[in-house]
Each structure stands twice: as C-alpha cells, then as structure tokens.
mmCIF file of C-alpha atoms and ligand atoms in Angstrom:
data_model
loop_
_atom_site.group_PDB
_atom_site.id
_atom_site.type_symbol
_atom_site.label_atom_id
_atom_site.label_comp_id
_atom_site.label_asym_id
_atom_site.label_seq_id
_atom_site.Cartn_x
_atom_site.Cartn_y
_atom_site.Cartn_z
ATOM 1 C CA MET A 3 99.890 101.376 87.231
ATOM 2 C CA ASP A 4 99.588 98.108 89.482
ATOM 3 C CA ASP A 5 103.020 98.265 91.178
ATOM 4 C CA ILE A 6 101.815 98.915 94.663
ATOM 5 C CA ARG A 7 105.317 100.924 95.591
ATOM 6 C CA ARG A 8 104.279 103.209 92.859
ATOM 7 C CA GLN A 9 100.618 104.348 93.799
ATOM 8 C CA ARG A 10 99.596 107.610 93.336
ATOM 9 C CA THR A 11 97.366 110.069 95.558
ATOM 10 C CA LEU A 12 96.092 113.417 94.729
ATOM 11 C CA VAL A 13 96.455 116.147 97.617
ATOM 12 C CA ILE A 14 94.843 119.672 97.696
ATOM 13 C CA LEU A 15 95.765 121.972 100.373
ATOM 14 C CA LYS A 16 92.608 123.840 100.607
ATOM 15 C CA PRO A 17 92.123 127.750 100.836
ATOM 16 C CA ASP A 18 92.186 127.533 104.773
ATOM 17 C CA SER A 19 95.617 125.756 104.999
ATOM 18 C CA ILE A 20 97.097 128.499 103.001
ATOM 19 C CA GLN A 21 95.545 131.200 104.887
ATOM 20 C CA ARG A 22 96.945 129.598 108.011
ATOM 21 C CA ALA A 23 100.331 128.954 106.754
ATOM 22 C CA LEU A 24 100.076 124.932 107.349
ATOM 23 C CA VAL A 25 101.957 124.253 103.762
ATOM 24 C CA GLY A 26 105.269 123.405 105.043
ATOM 25 C CA GLU A 27 103.795 121.669 108.246
ATOM 26 C CA ILE A 28 101.508 119.330 106.190
ATOM 27 C CA ILE A 29 104.131 118.575 103.307
ATOM 28 C CA ARG A 30 106.604 117.889 106.249
ATOM 29 C CA ARG A 31 104.154 114.942 107.383
ATOM 30 C CA PHE A 32 104.487 113.097 104.028
ATOM 31 C CA GLU A 33 108.100 113.602 103.148
ATOM 32 C CA ARG A 34 109.025 112.171 106.871
ATOM 33 C CA VAL A 35 106.628 109.130 106.185
ATOM 34 C CA GLY A 36 108.474 108.080 102.611
ATOM 35 C CA LEU A 37 106.052 109.467 100.370
ATOM 36 C CA LYS A 38 107.517 111.482 97.110
ATOM 37 C CA LEU A 39 106.260 114.127 95.594
ATOM 38 C CA THR A 40 106.109 114.049 91.721
ATOM 39 C CA ALA A 41 103.762 117.334 91.120
ATOM 40 C CA LEU A 42 102.936 120.564 92.675
ATOM 41 C CA LYS A 43 101.502 123.544 91.717
ATOM 42 C CA MET A 44 99.572 126.518 93.363
ATOM 43 C CA VAL A 45 96.570 127.324 91.267
ATOM 44 C CA VAL A 46 92.952 129.638 91.981
ATOM 45 C CA ALA A 47 90.530 127.422 91.076
ATOM 46 C CA ASP A 48 86.980 128.140 89.316
ATOM 47 C CA ALA A 49 84.017 126.808 90.253
ATOM 48 C CA ASP A 50 83.764 124.412 87.330
ATOM 49 C CA MET A 51 87.481 122.764 88.181
ATOM 50 C CA VAL A 52 86.040 122.010 91.996
ATOM 51 C CA GLU A 53 82.530 120.475 90.620
ATOM 52 C CA GLN A 54 84.865 118.254 88.012
ATOM 53 C CA HIS A 55 86.947 117.434 90.785
ATOM 54 C CA TYR A 56 84.280 115.990 93.033
ATOM 55 C CA LEU A 57 82.239 114.600 90.620
ATOM 56 C CA ALA A 58 85.185 112.372 88.981
ATOM 57 C CA GLU A 59 83.627 110.251 91.803
ATOM 58 C CA PRO A 60 80.335 109.773 90.186
ATOM 59 C CA THR A 61 78.373 108.800 93.198
ATOM 60 C CA TRP A 62 80.008 111.202 95.271
ATOM 61 C CA ARG A 63 76.747 113.451 95.980
ATOM 62 C CA GLU A 64 74.785 110.622 96.746
ATOM 63 C CA GLN A 65 77.587 109.019 99.199
ATOM 64 C CA VAL A 66 77.653 112.544 100.631
ATOM 65 C CA GLY A 67 73.946 113.062 101.197
ATOM 66 C CA LYS A 68 73.472 109.555 102.756
ATOM 67 C CA LYS A 69 76.028 110.506 105.351
ATOM 68 C CA ILE A 70 73.784 113.872 106.080
ATOM 69 C CA LEU A 71 70.989 111.692 106.292
ATOM 70 C CA GLU A 72 72.555 108.832 108.522
ATOM 71 C CA ASN A 73 73.772 111.761 111.235
ATOM 72 C CA LYS A 74 70.625 113.900 110.901
ATOM 73 C CA GLY A 75 68.250 111.169 111.533
ATOM 74 C CA GLY A 76 65.607 111.996 108.926
ATOM 75 C CA GLU A 77 65.191 115.434 109.818
ATOM 76 C CA SER A 78 66.198 116.604 106.127
ATOM 77 C CA ASP A 79 63.035 118.584 105.111
ATOM 78 C CA GLY A 80 62.103 115.592 102.668
ATOM 79 C CA LYS A 81 65.170 116.069 100.559
ATOM 80 C CA THR A 82 67.165 112.995 98.963
ATOM 81 C CA ALA A 83 70.598 112.089 99.230
ATOM 82 C CA GLU A 84 71.476 113.331 95.838
ATOM 83 C CA GLU A 85 69.763 116.809 96.876
ATOM 84 C CA LEU A 86 71.833 117.207 100.267
ATOM 85 C CA GLY A 87 74.768 116.325 98.502
ATOM 86 C CA ASP A 88 74.721 118.878 95.549
ATOM 87 C CA ALA A 89 74.045 121.424 98.624
ATOM 88 C CA VAL A 90 77.325 120.636 99.943
ATOM 89 C CA LEU A 91 79.016 120.675 96.586
ATOM 90 C CA GLN A 92 77.873 124.418 95.815
ATOM 91 C CA GLN A 93 79.222 125.176 99.464
ATOM 92 C CA LEU A 94 82.717 123.834 98.063
ATOM 93 C CA LYS A 95 82.568 125.522 95.107
ATOM 94 C CA ARG A 96 82.420 128.731 97.137
ATOM 95 C CA PHE A 97 85.037 127.506 100.065
ATOM 96 C CA MET A 98 87.531 125.968 97.335
ATOM 97 C CA THR A 99 87.694 129.322 95.019
ATOM 98 C CA ALA A 100 87.932 131.374 98.089
ATOM 99 C CA GLY A 101 91.666 131.805 97.621
ATOM 100 C CA PRO A 102 94.509 129.601 96.094
ATOM 101 C CA ILE A 103 95.122 126.380 96.780
ATOM 102 C CA ILE A 104 97.988 124.016 96.338
ATOM 103 C CA VAL A 105 97.303 120.348 94.279
ATOM 104 C CA MET A 106 100.085 117.916 94.285
ATOM 105 C CA ILE A 107 100.786 114.131 93.619
ATOM 106 C CA LEU A 108 102.249 111.849 95.988
ATOM 107 C CA GLU A 109 103.847 108.485 95.274
ATOM 108 C CA GLY A 110 104.760 105.736 97.239
ATOM 109 C CA ALA A 111 103.595 102.353 98.794
ATOM 110 C CA GLY A 112 99.702 102.358 99.368
ATOM 111 C CA ALA A 113 100.000 106.018 98.762
ATOM 112 C CA VAL A 114 96.057 106.421 98.899
ATOM 113 C CA PRO A 115 95.208 104.560 102.254
ATOM 114 C CA LEU A 116 98.361 105.833 103.967
ATOM 115 C CA VAL A 117 97.567 109.388 103.169
ATOM 116 C CA ARG A 118 94.301 109.166 104.215
ATOM 117 C CA LYS A 119 95.408 107.764 107.393
ATOM 118 C CA LEU A 120 97.574 110.765 107.832
ATOM 119 C CA VAL A 121 94.791 113.005 106.829
ATOM 120 C CA GLY A 122 92.236 111.822 109.360
ATOM 121 C CA SER A 123 88.476 111.521 109.103
ATOM 122 C CA THR A 124 86.192 114.355 107.262
ATOM 123 C CA GLU A 125 85.198 116.056 110.211
ATOM 124 C CA PRO A 126 88.052 117.571 112.239
ATOM 125 C CA LEU A 127 86.181 117.460 115.485
ATOM 126 C CA SER A 128 86.203 113.312 115.707
ATOM 127 C CA SER A 129 89.106 113.074 113.520
ATOM 128 C CA ASP A 130 91.928 111.244 115.552
ATOM 129 C CA VAL A 131 94.972 113.217 117.492
ATOM 130 C CA GLY A 132 97.725 113.065 115.332
ATOM 131 C CA THR A 133 96.029 113.397 111.998
ATOM 132 C CA ILE A 134 96.351 116.818 110.033
ATOM 133 C CA ARG A 135 92.647 117.248 110.553
ATOM 134 C CA GLY A 136 92.581 116.125 114.015
ATOM 135 C CA ASP A 137 95.592 118.418 115.053
ATOM 136 C CA PHE A 138 95.151 121.534 113.214
ATOM 137 C CA VAL A 139 91.525 121.795 112.833
ATOM 138 C CA LEU A 140 88.586 122.338 115.080
ATOM 139 C CA ASP A 141 85.644 122.643 112.916
ATOM 140 C CA SER A 142 82.670 120.455 112.969
ATOM 141 C CA TYR A 143 79.344 119.460 110.897
ATOM 142 C CA GLN A 144 77.339 121.515 113.493
ATOM 143 C CA LEU A 145 79.574 124.542 113.190
ATOM 144 C CA ALA A 146 79.753 124.072 109.247
ATOM 145 C CA ASP A 147 75.891 123.463 109.089
ATOM 146 C CA GLY A 148 75.105 126.518 111.313
ATOM 147 C CA SER A 149 76.316 128.677 108.783
ATOM 148 C CA GLY A 150 75.309 126.806 105.725
ATOM 149 C CA ARG A 151 79.083 126.311 104.792
ATOM 150 C CA ALA A 152 81.594 123.460 103.790
ATOM 151 C CA ILE A 153 83.710 122.182 106.492
ATOM 152 C CA ARG A 154 86.937 123.581 106.625
ATOM 153 C CA ASN A 155 89.331 120.590 106.966
ATOM 154 C CA ALA A 156 92.351 121.815 105.295
ATOM 155 C CA ILE A 157 93.319 119.167 102.806
ATOM 156 C CA HIS A 158 91.488 116.814 100.036
ATOM 157 C CA ALA A 159 93.020 113.493 99.770
ATOM 158 C CA SER A 160 91.882 110.987 97.193
ATOM 159 C CA GLY A 161 89.524 108.121 98.509
ATOM 160 C CA THR A 162 90.683 105.439 96.429
ATOM 161 C CA PRO A 163 93.268 104.509 93.727
ATOM 162 C CA GLU A 164 90.897 104.902 90.455
ATOM 163 C CA GLU A 165 89.585 108.499 92.337
ATOM 164 C CA ALA A 166 93.129 109.213 92.291
ATOM 165 C CA GLU A 167 93.756 108.705 88.690
ATOM 166 C CA ARG A 168 90.636 110.406 87.546
ATOM 167 C CA GLU A 169 91.630 113.533 89.682
ATOM 168 C CA ILE A 170 95.120 113.609 88.774
ATOM 169 C CA ALA A 171 94.008 113.905 85.178
ATOM 170 C CA ILE A 172 91.787 116.742 85.824
ATOM 171 C CA TRP A 173 94.624 118.758 87.856
ATOM 172 C CA PHE A 174 97.780 117.894 86.001
ATOM 173 C CA THR A 175 98.922 117.568 82.438
ATOM 174 C CA SER A 176 101.372 114.664 81.694
ATOM 175 C CA ASP A 177 104.137 117.290 81.361
ATOM 176 C CA GLU A 178 103.692 118.511 84.528
ATOM 177 C CA ILE A 179 104.386 114.948 86.412
ATOM 178 C CA VAL A 180 108.194 114.306 87.243
ATOM 179 C CA SER A 181 109.459 110.826 87.152
ATOM 180 C CA TYR A 182 112.658 110.708 89.250
ATOM 181 C CA GLN A 183 114.514 108.390 91.836
ATOM 182 C CA THR A 184 115.418 109.267 95.232
ATOM 183 C CA VAL A 185 117.775 107.553 97.213
ATOM 184 C CA TYR A 186 115.381 107.085 100.174
ATOM 185 C CA GLU A 187 113.666 104.632 97.516
ATOM 186 C CA HIS A 188 116.583 102.336 97.858
ATOM 187 C CA ILE A 189 116.235 102.053 101.634
ATOM 188 C CA LEU A 190 112.218 101.921 101.587
ATOM 189 C CA TYR A 191 111.838 99.231 98.885
ATOM 190 C CA ASP A 192 115.257 97.525 97.640
ATOM 191 C CA VAL A 193 115.792 93.975 99.006
ATOM 192 C CA ASN A 194 119.633 94.019 99.082
ATOM 193 C CA PHE A 195 119.976 97.916 99.446
ATOM 194 C CA ASP A 196 122.139 97.566 96.471
ATOM 195 C CA ASN A 197 120.557 100.165 94.608
ATOM 196 C CA ASP A 198 118.838 97.452 91.913
ATOM 197 C CA LEU A 199 115.379 98.471 92.566
ATOM 198 C CA ASP A 200 113.708 95.362 90.553
HETATM 199 P P1 LIG B 317 86.647 113.645 102.676
HETATM 200 O O1 LIG B 317 87.242 115.212 101.933
HETATM 201 O O2 LIG B 317 87.012 113.429 103.901
HETATM 202 O O3 LIG B 317 86.911 112.620 101.288
HETATM 203 P P2 LIG B 317 83.867 113.968 101.355
HETATM 204 O O4 LIG B 317 84.437 113.256 100.172
HETATM 205 O O5 LIG B 317 82.882 112.849 101.619
HETATM 206 O O6 LIG B 317 85.293 113.901 102.504
HETATM 207 O O7 LIG B 317 83.521 115.433 101.090
HETATM 208 C C1 LIG B 317 84.349 116.147 100.645
HETATM 209 C C2 LIG B 317 84.694 117.747 101.329
HETATM 210 O O8 LIG B 317 82.937 118.146 101.319
HETATM 211 C C3 LIG B 317 85.173 117.272 102.728
HETATM 212 O O9 LIG B 317 86.147 117.306 102.871
HETATM 213 C C4 LIG B 317 84.294 118.546 103.172
HETATM 214 O O10 LIG B 317 85.025 119.683 103.330
HETATM 215 C C5 LIG B 317 82.781 118.698 102.715
HETATM 216 N N1 LIG B 317 81.741 118.023 103.336
HETATM 217 C C6 LIG B 317 81.701 116.945 103.504
HETATM 218 N N2 LIG B 317 80.408 116.625 104.461
HETATM 219 C C7 LIG B 317 80.211 117.725 104.461
HETATM 220 C C8 LIG B 317 78.834 118.198 105.382
HETATM 221 N N3 LIG B 317 77.809 117.696 105.641
HETATM 222 N N4 LIG B 317 78.651 119.667 105.199
HETATM 223 C C9 LIG B 317 79.551 120.297 104.967
HETATM 224 N N5 LIG B 317 80.669 120.256 104.470
HETATM 225 C C10 LIG B 317 81.033 118.948 103.891
HETATM 226 MG MG1 LIG B 318 86.309 112.392 99.473
#
C-alpha cells in the first residue's frame, strides 16, 4: 500500500494500560489527531504470540541488546547483544501475557511515525512530556533492571511501515480488518472538500 494517506500501524495497549484504565485516554489521542481505527480486539496473548510479534523484526534482539550495551558501557558480564536482547524477550513474554491486551490497527497519513511521536521513546522516565509514555508512566531502565523485568511503558507501536505490515499479519486475519471511509477524511485529505478523494 503506497498511498501515504493509507499507511497502517499496529498498536498494542499492554497489560499495564488495561489495568490502569488508560484505554479511552490513549485511543482518544489517536482519534483526535485524525487517525482511523480499522481493527480492534482484546486478546489474552500466549508467549508464542509475543515472541512472534517481537521477532517479526528479525534484528530486534540484536538492536535491543546493542542499546543495553551502549547504556551500560560494557558492564554486561561479557554477554553478547543477542543474549541481552533475548533476556528482554523472555521478560516481555511474562509481561505481555500477564493480563488482557488490546490490539488495533490505525490508518492515516504517515501513521507509523505519527503514532511513534505520540507514544514517545521507549523509557517513560525520559520520554517527552506530552507523549503517552511521558504523561502516564514513571518506569525507567533502572527500575525495570533492578527487578529483572520488562519496562512497563503502556503501549507498543510499530517502528517502520514494513514492521507494521508483518505485525498486522500476526495479530489479524484479513476479515477482521474493516475498510470504510469517515467524513473526516474529506477534511484531512480532499483537495476541494468536495467528497472526491482521488
Ligand atoms: P519500543 O517499544 O519503544 O519500540 P523496543 O522495540 O526496543 O522498544 O523494545 C520493546 C519493548 O521491550 C519495550 O517497549 C520495553 O517494554 C521492553 N524493553 C526494551 N528494552 C528494555 C530493557 N533494556 N529493559 C527492560 N525492558 C526493555
Ligand atoms: Mg520496537
């Protein structure tokens, strides 16, 4: 799908968002910027789904491990980036299966970078004020590390359009994804406001 107006991203409200009753607040932020929901469901995930989801990005373990090596400046007990990333994956399996999650697809112009901007960076403590993670969560690498658990940062959002398409295929069948138009789209994208989108 090359039309930038129809870019799709996958968002997961992690178990901490559901427990903290942040579902409405988070979805409100996506709706008000002009994104369209095209699929949504509540799921109790198993560890296999969580592993498939994160490993949809084949270099994920290495990337996460490299960030840890950079932050710790070498005190990582001689573990490789891959091994450190794998430890985070095991922690995520526990976290993401601890309670129900909500999985959704959002569609709209530049949906992937737009949602990442609204979500904020991985560590809530250093996420910008005004972002979902920055506004609603106080967790940090230090706190998570000290208890040997995954960072509780309320939400997952795809990092690239390619990652989004792979993740969507893991969580949704094609008949769960709805194709429809909203009145909004004419105001957001239509050149003459005349109901002729193309
Ligand atoms: P993001 O969710 O911002 O795309 P990543 O893809 O790097 O971040 O990591 C996926 C998830 O794994 C994070 O959202 C967080 O919950 C957890 N995580 C990542 N790095 C660490 C870490 N060093 N310690 C604990 N949890 C981590
Ligand atoms: Mg990621």
